[in-house]
XYZ file of C-alpha atoms in Angstrom:
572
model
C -43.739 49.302 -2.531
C -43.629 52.731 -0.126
C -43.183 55.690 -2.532
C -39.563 56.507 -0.695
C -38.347 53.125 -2.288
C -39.800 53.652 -5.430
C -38.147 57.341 -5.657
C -34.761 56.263 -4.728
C -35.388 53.262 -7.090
C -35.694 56.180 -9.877
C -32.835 58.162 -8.725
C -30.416 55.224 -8.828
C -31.665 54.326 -12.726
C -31.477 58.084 -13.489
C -27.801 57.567 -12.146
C -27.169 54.496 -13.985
C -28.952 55.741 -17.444
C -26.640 59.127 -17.264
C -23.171 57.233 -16.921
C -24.063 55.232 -19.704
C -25.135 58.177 -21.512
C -21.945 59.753 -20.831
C -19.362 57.026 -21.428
C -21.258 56.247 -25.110
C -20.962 59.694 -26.345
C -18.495 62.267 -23.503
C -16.020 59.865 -22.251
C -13.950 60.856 -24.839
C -14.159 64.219 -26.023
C -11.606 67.083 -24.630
C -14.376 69.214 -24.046
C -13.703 69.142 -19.837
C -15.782 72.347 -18.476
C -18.332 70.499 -20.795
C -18.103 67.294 -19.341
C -18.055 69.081 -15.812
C -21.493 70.456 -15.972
C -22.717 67.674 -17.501
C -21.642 65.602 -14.610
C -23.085 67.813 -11.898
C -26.143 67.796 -14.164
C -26.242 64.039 -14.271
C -26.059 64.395 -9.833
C -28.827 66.883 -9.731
C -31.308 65.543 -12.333
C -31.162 61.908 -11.025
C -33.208 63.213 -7.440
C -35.140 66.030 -9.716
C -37.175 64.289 -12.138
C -39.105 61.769 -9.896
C -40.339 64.645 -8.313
C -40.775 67.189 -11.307
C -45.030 66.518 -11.955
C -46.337 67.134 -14.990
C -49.178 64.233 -15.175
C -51.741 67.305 -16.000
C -49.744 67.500 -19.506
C -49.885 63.448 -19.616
C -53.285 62.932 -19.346
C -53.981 65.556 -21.715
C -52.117 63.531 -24.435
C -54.380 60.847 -25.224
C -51.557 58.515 -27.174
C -49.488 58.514 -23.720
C -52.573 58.753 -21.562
C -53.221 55.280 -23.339
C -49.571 54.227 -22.403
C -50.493 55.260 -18.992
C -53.738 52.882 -18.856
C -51.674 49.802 -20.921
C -48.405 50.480 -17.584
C -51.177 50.609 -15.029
C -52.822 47.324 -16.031
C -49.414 45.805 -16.103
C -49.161 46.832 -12.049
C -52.676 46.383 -11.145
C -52.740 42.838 -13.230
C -52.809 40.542 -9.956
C -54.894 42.664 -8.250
C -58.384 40.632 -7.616
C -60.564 44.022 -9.152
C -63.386 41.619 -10.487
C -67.054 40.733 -8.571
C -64.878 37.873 -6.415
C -62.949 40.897 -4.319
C -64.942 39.592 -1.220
C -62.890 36.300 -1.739
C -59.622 37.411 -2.129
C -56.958 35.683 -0.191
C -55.760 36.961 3.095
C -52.150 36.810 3.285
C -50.405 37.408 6.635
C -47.072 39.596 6.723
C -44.427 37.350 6.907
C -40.559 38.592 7.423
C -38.901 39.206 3.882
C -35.721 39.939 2.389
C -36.753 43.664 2.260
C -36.050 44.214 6.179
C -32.642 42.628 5.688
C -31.681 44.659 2.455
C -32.957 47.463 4.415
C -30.660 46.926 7.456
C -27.783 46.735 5.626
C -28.444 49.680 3.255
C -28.319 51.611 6.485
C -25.196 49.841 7.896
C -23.569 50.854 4.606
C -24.935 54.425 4.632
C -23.578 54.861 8.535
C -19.898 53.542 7.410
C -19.470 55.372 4.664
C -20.794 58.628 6.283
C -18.411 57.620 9.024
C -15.262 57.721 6.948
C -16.791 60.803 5.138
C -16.829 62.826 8.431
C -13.194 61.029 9.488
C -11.642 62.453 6.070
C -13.492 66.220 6.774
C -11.710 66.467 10.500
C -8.207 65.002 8.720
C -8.066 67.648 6.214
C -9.286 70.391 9.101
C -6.501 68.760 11.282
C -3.847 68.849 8.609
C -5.105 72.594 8.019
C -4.016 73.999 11.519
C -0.672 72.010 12.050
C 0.611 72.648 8.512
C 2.541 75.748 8.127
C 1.087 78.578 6.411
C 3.985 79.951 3.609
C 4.253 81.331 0.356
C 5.926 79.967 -2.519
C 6.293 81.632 -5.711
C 3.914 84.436 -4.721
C 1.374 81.800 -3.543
C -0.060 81.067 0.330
C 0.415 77.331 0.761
C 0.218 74.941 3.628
C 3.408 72.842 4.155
C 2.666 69.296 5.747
C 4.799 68.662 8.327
C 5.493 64.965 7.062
C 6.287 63.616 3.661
C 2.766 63.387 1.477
C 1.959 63.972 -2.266
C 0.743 67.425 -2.785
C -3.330 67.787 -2.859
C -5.774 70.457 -2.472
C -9.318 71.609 -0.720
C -11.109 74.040 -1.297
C -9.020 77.239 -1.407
C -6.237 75.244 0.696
C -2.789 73.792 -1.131
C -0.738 71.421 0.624
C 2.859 70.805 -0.073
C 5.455 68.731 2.003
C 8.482 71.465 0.148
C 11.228 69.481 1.409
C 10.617 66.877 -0.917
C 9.826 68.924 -4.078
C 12.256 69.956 -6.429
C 12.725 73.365 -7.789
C 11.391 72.252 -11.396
C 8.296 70.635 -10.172
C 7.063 73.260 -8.146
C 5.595 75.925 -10.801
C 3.736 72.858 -12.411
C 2.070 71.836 -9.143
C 0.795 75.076 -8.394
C -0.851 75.801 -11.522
C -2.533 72.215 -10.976
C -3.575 72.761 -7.415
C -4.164 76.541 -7.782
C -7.236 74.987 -10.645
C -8.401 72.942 -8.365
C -9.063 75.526 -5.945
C -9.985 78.468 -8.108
C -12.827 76.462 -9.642
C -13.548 75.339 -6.609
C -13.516 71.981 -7.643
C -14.025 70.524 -4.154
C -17.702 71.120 -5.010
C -17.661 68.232 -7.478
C -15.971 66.126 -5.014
C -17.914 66.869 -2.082
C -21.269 66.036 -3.878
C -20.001 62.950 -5.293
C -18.993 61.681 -2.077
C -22.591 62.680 -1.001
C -24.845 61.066 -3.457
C -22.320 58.237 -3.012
C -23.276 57.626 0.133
C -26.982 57.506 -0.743
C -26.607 55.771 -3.862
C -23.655 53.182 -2.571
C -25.491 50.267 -3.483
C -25.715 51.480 -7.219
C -22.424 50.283 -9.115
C -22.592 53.121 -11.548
C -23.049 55.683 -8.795
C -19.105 54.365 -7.740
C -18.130 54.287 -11.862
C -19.649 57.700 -11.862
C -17.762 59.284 -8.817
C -14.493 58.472 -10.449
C -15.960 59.898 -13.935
C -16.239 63.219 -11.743
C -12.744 63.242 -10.019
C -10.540 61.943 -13.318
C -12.578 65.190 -15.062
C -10.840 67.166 -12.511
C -7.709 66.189 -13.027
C -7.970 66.831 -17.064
C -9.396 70.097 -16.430
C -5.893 70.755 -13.838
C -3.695 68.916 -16.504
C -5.068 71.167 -19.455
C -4.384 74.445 -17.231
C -0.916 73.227 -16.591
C -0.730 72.597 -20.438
C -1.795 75.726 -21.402
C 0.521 77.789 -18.920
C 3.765 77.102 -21.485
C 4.733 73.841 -19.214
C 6.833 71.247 -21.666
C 4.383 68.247 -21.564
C 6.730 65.762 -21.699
C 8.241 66.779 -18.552
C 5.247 67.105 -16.482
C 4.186 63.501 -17.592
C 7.951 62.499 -16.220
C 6.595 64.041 -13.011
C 3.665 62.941 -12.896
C 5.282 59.110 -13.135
C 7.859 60.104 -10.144
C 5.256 61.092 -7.984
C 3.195 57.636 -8.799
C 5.839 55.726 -6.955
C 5.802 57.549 -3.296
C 3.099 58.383 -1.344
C -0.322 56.967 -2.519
C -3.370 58.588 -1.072
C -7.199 58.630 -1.891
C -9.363 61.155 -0.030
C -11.896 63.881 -0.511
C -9.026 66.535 -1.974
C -7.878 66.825 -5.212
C -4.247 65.126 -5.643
C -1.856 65.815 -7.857
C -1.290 61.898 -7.809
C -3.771 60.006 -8.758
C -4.958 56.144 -9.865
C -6.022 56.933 -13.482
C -2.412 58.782 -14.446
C -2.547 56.462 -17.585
C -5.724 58.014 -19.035
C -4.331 61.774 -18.004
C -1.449 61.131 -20.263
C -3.540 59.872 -22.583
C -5.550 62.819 -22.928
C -2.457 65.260 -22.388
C -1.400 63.620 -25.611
C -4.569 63.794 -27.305
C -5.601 65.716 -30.296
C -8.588 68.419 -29.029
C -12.342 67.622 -30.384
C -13.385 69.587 -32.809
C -15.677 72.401 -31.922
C -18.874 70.999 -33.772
C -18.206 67.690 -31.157
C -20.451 69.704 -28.536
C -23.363 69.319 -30.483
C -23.882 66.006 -29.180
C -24.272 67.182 -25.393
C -27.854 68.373 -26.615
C -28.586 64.792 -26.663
C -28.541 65.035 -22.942
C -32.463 66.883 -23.480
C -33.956 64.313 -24.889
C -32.653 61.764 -22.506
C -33.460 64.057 -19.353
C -37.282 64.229 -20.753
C -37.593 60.577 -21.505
C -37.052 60.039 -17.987
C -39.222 62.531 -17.121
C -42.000 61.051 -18.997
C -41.482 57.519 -17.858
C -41.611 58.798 -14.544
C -44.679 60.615 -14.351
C -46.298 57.537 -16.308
C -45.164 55.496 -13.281
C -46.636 58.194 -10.637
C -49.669 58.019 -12.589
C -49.924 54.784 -12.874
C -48.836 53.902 -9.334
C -51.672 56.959 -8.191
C -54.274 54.778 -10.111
C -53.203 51.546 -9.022
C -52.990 52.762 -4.911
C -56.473 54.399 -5.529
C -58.164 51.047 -7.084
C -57.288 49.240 -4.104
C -58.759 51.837 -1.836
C -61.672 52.019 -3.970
C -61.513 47.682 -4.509
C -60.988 47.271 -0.255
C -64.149 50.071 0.258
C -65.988 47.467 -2.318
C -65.543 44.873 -0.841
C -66.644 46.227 2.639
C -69.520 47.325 1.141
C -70.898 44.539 -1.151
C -69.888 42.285 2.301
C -72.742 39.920 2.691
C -73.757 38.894 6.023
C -72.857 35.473 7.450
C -74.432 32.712 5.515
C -75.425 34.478 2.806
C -74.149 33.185 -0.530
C -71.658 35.675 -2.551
C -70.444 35.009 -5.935
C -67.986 32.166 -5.926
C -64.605 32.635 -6.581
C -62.893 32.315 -9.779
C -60.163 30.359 -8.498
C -59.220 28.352 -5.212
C -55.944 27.428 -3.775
C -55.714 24.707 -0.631
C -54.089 27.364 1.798
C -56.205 30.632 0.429
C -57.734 32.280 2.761
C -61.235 33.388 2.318
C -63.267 36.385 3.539
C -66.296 35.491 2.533
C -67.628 32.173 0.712
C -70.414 30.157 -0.424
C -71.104 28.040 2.843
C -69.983 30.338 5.809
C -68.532 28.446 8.652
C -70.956 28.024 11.985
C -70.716 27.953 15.351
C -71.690 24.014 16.138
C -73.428 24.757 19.217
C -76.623 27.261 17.678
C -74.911 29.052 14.856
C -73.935 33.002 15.893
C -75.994 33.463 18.470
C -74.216 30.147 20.330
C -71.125 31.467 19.718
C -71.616 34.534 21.613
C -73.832 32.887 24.545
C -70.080 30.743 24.683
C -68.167 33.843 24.812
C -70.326 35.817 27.520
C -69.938 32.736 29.609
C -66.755 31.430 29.086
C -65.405 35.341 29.117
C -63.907 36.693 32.780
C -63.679 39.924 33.445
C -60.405 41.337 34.526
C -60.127 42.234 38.228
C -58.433 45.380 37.167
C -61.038 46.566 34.556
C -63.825 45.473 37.205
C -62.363 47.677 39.612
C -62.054 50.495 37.411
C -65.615 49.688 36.067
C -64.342 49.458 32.628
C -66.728 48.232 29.996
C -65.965 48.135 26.489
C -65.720 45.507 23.480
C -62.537 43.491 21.261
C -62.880 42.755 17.860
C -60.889 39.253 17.383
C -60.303 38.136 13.757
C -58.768 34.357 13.606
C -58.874 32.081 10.740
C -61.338 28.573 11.081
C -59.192 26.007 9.349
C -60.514 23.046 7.342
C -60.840 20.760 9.926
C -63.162 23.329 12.029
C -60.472 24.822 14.514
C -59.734 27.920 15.557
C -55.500 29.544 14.599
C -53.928 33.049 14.189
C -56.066 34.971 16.292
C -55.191 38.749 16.849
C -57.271 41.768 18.196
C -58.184 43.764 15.143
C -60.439 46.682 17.518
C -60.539 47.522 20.813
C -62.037 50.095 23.482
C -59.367 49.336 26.152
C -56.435 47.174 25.925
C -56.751 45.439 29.248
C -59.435 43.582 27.318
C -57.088 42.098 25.093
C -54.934 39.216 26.612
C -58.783 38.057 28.030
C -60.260 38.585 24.431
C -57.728 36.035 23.071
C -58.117 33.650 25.506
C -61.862 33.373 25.449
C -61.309 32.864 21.402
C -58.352 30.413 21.199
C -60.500 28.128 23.928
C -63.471 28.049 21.254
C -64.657 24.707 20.007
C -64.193 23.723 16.811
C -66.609 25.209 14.157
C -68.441 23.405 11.326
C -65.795 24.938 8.347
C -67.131 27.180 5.473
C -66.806 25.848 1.975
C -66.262 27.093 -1.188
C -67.752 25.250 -4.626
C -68.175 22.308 -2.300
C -64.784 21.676 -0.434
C -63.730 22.766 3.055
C -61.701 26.028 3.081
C -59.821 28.264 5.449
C -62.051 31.374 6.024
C -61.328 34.227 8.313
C -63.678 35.548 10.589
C -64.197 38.537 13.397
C -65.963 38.087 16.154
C -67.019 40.729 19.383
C -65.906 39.840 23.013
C -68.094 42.199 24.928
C -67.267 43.361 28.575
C -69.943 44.715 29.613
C -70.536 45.069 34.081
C -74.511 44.662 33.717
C -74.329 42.023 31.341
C -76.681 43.118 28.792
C -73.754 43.571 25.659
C -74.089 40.494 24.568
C -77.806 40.540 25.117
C -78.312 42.914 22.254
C -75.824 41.206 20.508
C -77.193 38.169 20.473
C -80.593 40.119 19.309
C -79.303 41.390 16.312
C -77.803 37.747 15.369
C -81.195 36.106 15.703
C -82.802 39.167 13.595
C -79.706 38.843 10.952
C -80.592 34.850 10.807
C -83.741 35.196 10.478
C -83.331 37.787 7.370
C -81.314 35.462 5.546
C -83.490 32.522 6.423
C -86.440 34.946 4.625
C -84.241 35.344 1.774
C -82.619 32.313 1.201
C -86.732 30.840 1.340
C -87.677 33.728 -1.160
C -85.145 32.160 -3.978
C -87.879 29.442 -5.283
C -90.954 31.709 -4.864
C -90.135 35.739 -5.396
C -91.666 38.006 -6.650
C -89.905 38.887 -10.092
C -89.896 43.078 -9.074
C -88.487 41.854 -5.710
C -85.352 44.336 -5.050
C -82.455 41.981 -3.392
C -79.420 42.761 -1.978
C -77.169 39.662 -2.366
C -78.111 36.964 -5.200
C -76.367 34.007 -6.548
C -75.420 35.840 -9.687
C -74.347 39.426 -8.741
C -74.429 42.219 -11.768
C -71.333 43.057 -13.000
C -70.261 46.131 -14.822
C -69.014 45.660 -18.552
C -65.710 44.128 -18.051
C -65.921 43.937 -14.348
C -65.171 45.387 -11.486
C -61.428 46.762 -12.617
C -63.732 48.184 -15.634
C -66.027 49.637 -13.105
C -63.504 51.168 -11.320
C -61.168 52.745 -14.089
C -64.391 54.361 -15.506
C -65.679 55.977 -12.664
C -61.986 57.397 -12.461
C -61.944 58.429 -16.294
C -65.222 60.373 -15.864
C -65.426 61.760 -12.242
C -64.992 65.541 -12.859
C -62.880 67.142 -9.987
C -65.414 70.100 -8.996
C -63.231 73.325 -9.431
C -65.103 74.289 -5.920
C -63.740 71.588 -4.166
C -60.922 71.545 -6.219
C -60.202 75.410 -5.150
C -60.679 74.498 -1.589
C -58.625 71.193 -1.620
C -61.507 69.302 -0.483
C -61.055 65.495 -0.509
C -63.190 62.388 0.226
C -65.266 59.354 -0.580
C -69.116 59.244 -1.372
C -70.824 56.163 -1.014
C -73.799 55.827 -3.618
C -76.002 53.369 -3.867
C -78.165 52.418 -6.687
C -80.427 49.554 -8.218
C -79.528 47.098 -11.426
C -82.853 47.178 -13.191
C -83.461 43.472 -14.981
C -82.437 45.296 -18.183
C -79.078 46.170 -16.523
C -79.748 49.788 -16.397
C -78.881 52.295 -13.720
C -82.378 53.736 -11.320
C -82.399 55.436 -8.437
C -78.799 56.505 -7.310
C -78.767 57.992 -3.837
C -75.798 59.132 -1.648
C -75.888 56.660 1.878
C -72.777 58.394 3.162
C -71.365 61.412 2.038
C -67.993 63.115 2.218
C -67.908 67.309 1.663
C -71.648 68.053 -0.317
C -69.296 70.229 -2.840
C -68.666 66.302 -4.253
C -72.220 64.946 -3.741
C -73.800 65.493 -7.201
C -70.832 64.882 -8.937
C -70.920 61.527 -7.803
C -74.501 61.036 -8.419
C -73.890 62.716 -11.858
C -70.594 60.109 -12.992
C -72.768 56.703 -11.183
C -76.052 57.916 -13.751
C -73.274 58.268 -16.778
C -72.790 54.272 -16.186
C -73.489 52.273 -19.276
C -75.883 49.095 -18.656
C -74.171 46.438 -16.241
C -74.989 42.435 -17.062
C -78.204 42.050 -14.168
C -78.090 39.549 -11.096
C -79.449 36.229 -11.273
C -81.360 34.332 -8.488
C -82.559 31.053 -9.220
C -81.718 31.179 -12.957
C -83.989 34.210 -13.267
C -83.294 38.039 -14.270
C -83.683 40.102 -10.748
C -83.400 43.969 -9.501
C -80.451 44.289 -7.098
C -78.779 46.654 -5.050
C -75.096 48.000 -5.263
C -72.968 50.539 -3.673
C -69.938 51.758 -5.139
C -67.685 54.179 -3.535
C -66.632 57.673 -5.336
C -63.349 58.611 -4.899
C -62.037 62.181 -4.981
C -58.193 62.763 -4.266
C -56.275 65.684 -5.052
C -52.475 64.044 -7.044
């Protein structure tokens, strides 16, 4: 999930969390400059807090730093984090119902912008062909047609021809509170975050919350001015019945005239009533907290699988050496690495690139532009040895490419790889070398042999080794207390940002590599590729700190390995 979609996932439950807030303990009070700010508060606050940060203060707080771990293993819980991360199953992007929801979240966004812009040029229009004239002391515009009386910001329209002598004093006062507390700013940023939010249900219940305030607050003016109540509420029901209108002004007229009466009528909250708005804190922080848990969480979760993909890249055996098997297998998983690598039928690695370098032909175009370079082509070998899904993962030109996937797809098929004894899909990457002299695949086909014949040594050295013998891949790799998610969340917990690097905003990854003694203890850690040297020793420092992992096995028997694990250090 992209970290736009998850912060406009927060706004919208900010939105929905504050309506409910305020129809359980505002919707009812008289308190309307109250309720006003409170409203505007509710706007402003939903698209603050995702991005107010105060994870320093979290993870200073051990009982929610704890929180923070238990949310983050909730996220991270099918995440493949163990020793079997070399075997986790490739999955190939597929069309979902995201792109659709997307497409039509736009649609909705560019209709309803449409009609906001459409309503903006009426009210302009209406501006310069309405006559300018003042009644009772006051400037108003009079529409030049027949139209319930509304108002925007410090404009008042009237159609006077239709408005009788009585009426008129009470519609000012309404209109005239509109403008003078500018209450087009309400409206305006409703409409707004409306548009953003229009898939949210409660973002629409809370857009009329804002505009019916409105019309108390205008009512309660009108109130207060000396007008008899009963008559305006007889006005208020003659207008109902002509000219219905919805826009971005403020209306004399509008659909909730049942609840205005209502609330004309009703007795006013006490004074201690307000009290309750301080509720609104608590709430406000609540979501703050959650939120920065999430971040957190989300932070730790994004920067396992970084650390997990790095891991796996790393502790990457070559082909046909034998890697921990995995935990679980499904018929259409995909593997990256397995017990029984598939082979090339025709002489193993180094046959399958004597078949590419003569099956391969060069492009006339890169041949006349002597162009030499190399394609990386991943495909998946399927259970029954063939070769499907092939795509160019690398390459040094893309004229290469169309030839690349030719020479590939016309492979034969290859003896499959197999995992606890059954034939599974693996993927694999293979080079397709263009090279004018010929001699790429040469020294490709060099370092195959060499790599066989290391493997071959190893694989022999299983029965008969010698027991201080320092291996690289075993049938039993160590594993750290708990595994590899264990591993990973420690080396997080006690990496200590240097304040050097920290000062200088220096980022990066160190690579350290290290030996499982037979006792499961940690020897000679060494740095094999190194970010900024301000982070060197720190990683060295947190990869001694390890506790004792459980050792390899090879044969049955308790032996030193190798590991690499990659240090992470990212500024949040």
């Amino acid at each position: 999930m992209t970290p736009e979609l998850i912060y406009m996932l927060k706004v919208n439950v900010g939105i929905a969390l504050f309506y409910a807030f305020y129809k359980l303990f505002c919707g009812s009070d008289t308190f309307f400059k109250w309720r006003r700010i409170a409203l505007l508060s509710f706007l402003t606050l939903s698209f603050l807090y995702p991005l107010l940060n105060i994870q320093t203060w979290i993870k200073e707080q051990p009982a929610i730093y704890e929180l923070t771990d238990y949310y983050t293993l909730l996220i991270t819980g099918n995440t493949n984090t163990n020793n079997e991360i070399a075997t986790t199953a490739v999955t190939t992007p597929t069309p979902t119902l995201m792109t659709l929801f997307t497409w039509v979240y736009f649609i909705g966004v560019a209709l309803l912008s449409a009609r906001f812009i459409i309503q903006l040029l009426s009210i302009f229009r209406l501006s310069l062909i309405s006559k300018e004239e003042t009644v009772n002391g006051i400037r108003i515009k009079n529409l030049p047609y027949p139209n319930n009386p509304f108002s925007f910001w410090h404009w008042v329209f009237i159609y006077l021809p239709e408005l009788k002598e009585n009426e008129r004093q009470e519609i000012l006062t309404h209109e005239l509170t509109h403008t003078r507390q500018l209450h087009s700013i309400d409206v305006i940023a409703s409409e707004v975050v409306n548009i953003i939010c229009w898939m949210n249900p409660f973002m629409w219940l809370l857009k009329g919350e804002i505009r019916l305030n409105l019309e108390y607050l205008a009512d309660h003016t009108v109130m207060e001015s000396g007008t008899n109540r009963q008559q305006y509420q007889y006005h208020l029901l003659g207008l109902a019945n002509q000219h219905k209108q919805t826009g971005l002004y403020n209306n004399f007229n509008l659909l909730h005239l049942k609840k205005r009466i209502i609330m004309m009528n009703k007795r006013r909250t006490r004074t201690a009533g307000r009290i309750k708005y301080a509720l609104f804190a608590p709430l406000t922080a609540a979501l703050l907290l959650v939120s920065n848990i999430e971040t957190v969480a989300r932070t730790t979760e994004r920067i396992t699988n970084e650390v997990v993909e790095t891991v796996a890249a790393i502790q990457t055996p070559k082909p046909g050496a034998v890697d921990t098997p995995a935990v679980y297998q499904d018929n259409d998983q995909i593997f990256t690495i397995v017990e029984v690598m598939p082979e090339f039928v025709d002489g193993g690695m180094q046959g399958c690139l004597k078949f590419l370098m003569d099956n391969t032909k060069y492009p006339e175009q890169a041949k006349r532009d002597k162009i030499s370079g190399k394609v990386s082509v991943k495909f998946v070998i399927e259970k029954d040895g063939s070769i499907t899904d092939a795509k160019v993962v690398r390459t040094d030109n893309p004229v290469f490419n169309e030839e690349a996937l030719r020479v590939v797809n016309s492979m034969p098929k290859w003896k499959p790889g197999k995992q606890r004894g059954k034939e599974v899909r693996v993927s694999y990457t293979v080079p397709v070398i263009f090279s004018l002299d010929g001699k790429g695949y040469q020294k490709a086909m060099s370092t195959a042999k060499g790599n066989t014949k290391s493997n071959a040594t190893q694989a022999q050295s299983g029965s008969d080794f010698d027991e201080n013998q320092l291996f690289q891949i075993v049938e039993e790799m160590p594993e750290f207390p708990g595994g590899m998610g264990a591993c990973l969340k420690f080396l997080m917990a006690n990496t200590e940002y240097p304040e050097k690097a920290k000062a200088q905003k220096v980022e990066g990854k160190v690579s350290v590599k290290f030996v499982v003694e037979k006792d499961g203890s940690i020897s000679n850690p060494q740095i094999i590729k190194g970010g900024n040297p301000l982070l060197n020793d720190e990683a060295l420092r947190v990869v001694n700190s390890m506790p004792k992992w459980k050792p390899g096995k090879q044969r049955g028997k308790v032996v030193r390995v190798g590991y690499t694990v990659p240090i992470i250090f990212k500024l949040q």
